Amino acid sequence: MDTQHAYDHWAAQYDTNKNRTRDLEAVALRKKLSARSFSDCLEIGCGTGKNTMWLAERAQRVTAVDLSEEMLQKAKQKVTVPHVQFIQADITQSWHFATGWYDLVSFSLVLEHIPDLNDIFSKAAAALQPGGYVYIGELHPFKQYTGTRARFDTGEGRQVLECFTHHVSDFTQLPLQYGLELKDVDEFFDAGNRDEVPRILSVVLQKTIVNQ
């Protein structure tokens, strides 16, 4: 099952099944962005809207993008404020949805499904105004090393999604090529237990301000 159809299928139970990765990434996003407000936010991988309303309370406009139409339908039921626009799109293709400059581009649990991060960082940098931020919240590479992947159970059995392993350096070094400076990197652990493998990696980048 390809990624789009898998998330379409997962949408019906995504908000109700036990999902520590989903829940902890929401904690990470709120911790890393709570001190800031934004004019225009581009939310990549909005899913069923677990972060969308929170972002909408801190931004004048939110463009929320997801590959799965079924996930978007769930999000639209939750978030009905007029300054949020939902768009179905494949971010590996042209970013037709990026119609202006944004001061925040966020990625939540989506980059593990993308084979080429260079292309994504290039597009994110092009969509950002100078001084704008990128937030990334992903399943920690250490979890990936142990074999953990996005998955869910159905009546037909366990569905395991196609995922690509990216390393910490991919999130912190590759963006430098596109004028995105590392501002913060953090790790989040199940129940705060730092003796275990971290579950979530968060990264905050900022687009370089060029002095005239």
Tab-separated table of N, CA and C in Angstrom, residues 11 13 28 43 45 52 61 72-73 90 97 111 130 140 145 147 174 177 184 187 193 199-200:
chain	number	residue	atom	x	y	z
A	11	ALA	N	-6.839	7.174	8.359
A	11	ALA	CA	-7.530	8.371	8.845
A	11	ALA	C	-8.674	8.055	9.800
A	13	GLN	N	-9.043	5.912	12.062
A	13	GLN	CA	-8.659	5.578	13.436
A	13	GLN	C	-7.466	6.377	13.939
A	28	ALA	N	6.268	18.359	21.315
A	28	ALA	CA	7.502	18.989	20.828
A	28	ALA	C	7.200	20.279	20.077
A	43	GLU	N	1.852	24.736	6.964
A	43	GLU	CA	1.927	23.503	7.741
A	43	GLU	C	1.947	22.306	6.799
A	45	GLY	N	2.091	18.364	6.227
A	45	GLY	CA	1.759	17.150	6.967
A	45	GLY	C	0.793	17.448	8.098
A	52	THR	N	-3.030	21.901	13.829
A	52	THR	CA	-3.496	23.007	12.996
A	52	THR	C	-4.172	24.109	13.792
A	61	ARG	N	-2.575	33.614	9.174
A	61	ARG	CA	-3.039	32.725	8.109
A	61	ARG	C	-2.268	31.416	8.195
A	72	LEU	N	-7.299	15.008	5.486
A	72	LEU	CA	-7.746	16.398	5.380
A	72	LEU	C	-9.222	16.543	5.744
A	73	GLN	N	-10.023	15.595	5.364
A	73	GLN	CA	-11.441	15.669	5.704
A	73	GLN	C	-11.640	15.663	7.215
A	90	ASP	N	1.106	16.704	-3.030
A	90	ASP	CA	2.300	15.874	-2.883
A	90	ASP	C	3.497	16.815	-2.847
A	97	PHE	N	0.971	25.250	-3.974
A	97	PHE	CA	0.209	25.774	-2.838
A	97	PHE	C	0.944	26.912	-2.124
A	111	LEU	N	8.622	13.830	6.955
A	111	LEU	CA	9.864	13.703	6.196
A	111	LEU	C	10.394	12.272	6.171
A	130	PRO	N	13.021	36.057	4.528
A	130	PRO	CA	14.243	36.134	5.335
A	130	PRO	C	13.914	36.295	6.811
A	140	HIS	N	12.520	9.904	15.798
A	140	HIS	CA	13.969	10.016	15.968
A	140	HIS	C	14.695	8.943	15.140
A	145	TYR	N	16.622	3.240	13.554
A	145	TYR	CA	17.704	2.264	13.559
A	145	TYR	C	17.277	0.940	14.187
A	147	GLY	N	14.330	-0.282	13.904
A	147	GLY	CA	13.290	-0.894	13.081
A	147	GLY	C	11.912	-0.288	13.223
A	174	LEU	N	22.293	19.407	6.072
A	174	LEU	CA	21.783	19.649	4.720
A	174	LEU	C	21.132	21.023	4.570
A	177	GLN	N	22.967	24.295	3.222
A	177	GLN	CA	23.192	24.538	1.794
A	177	GLN	C	22.150	25.471	1.197
A	184	ASP	N	17.970	25.366	16.874
A	184	ASP	CA	17.650	24.533	18.025
A	184	ASP	C	17.511	23.085	17.571
A	187	GLU	N	15.540	16.516	21.763
A	187	GLU	CA	15.052	15.143	21.747
A	187	GLU	C	13.974	14.982	22.811
A	193	ASN	N	11.698	9.679	30.055
A	193	ASN	CA	12.732	8.748	30.511
A	193	ASN	C	13.950	8.829	29.597
A	199	ARG	N	12.243	9.268	21.322
A	199	ARG	CA	11.219	8.983	20.316
A	199	ARG	C	11.143	10.069	19.236
A	200	ILE	N	11.241	11.329	19.632
A	200	ILE	CA	11.045	12.430	18.698
A	200	ILE	C	12.306	13.294	18.631
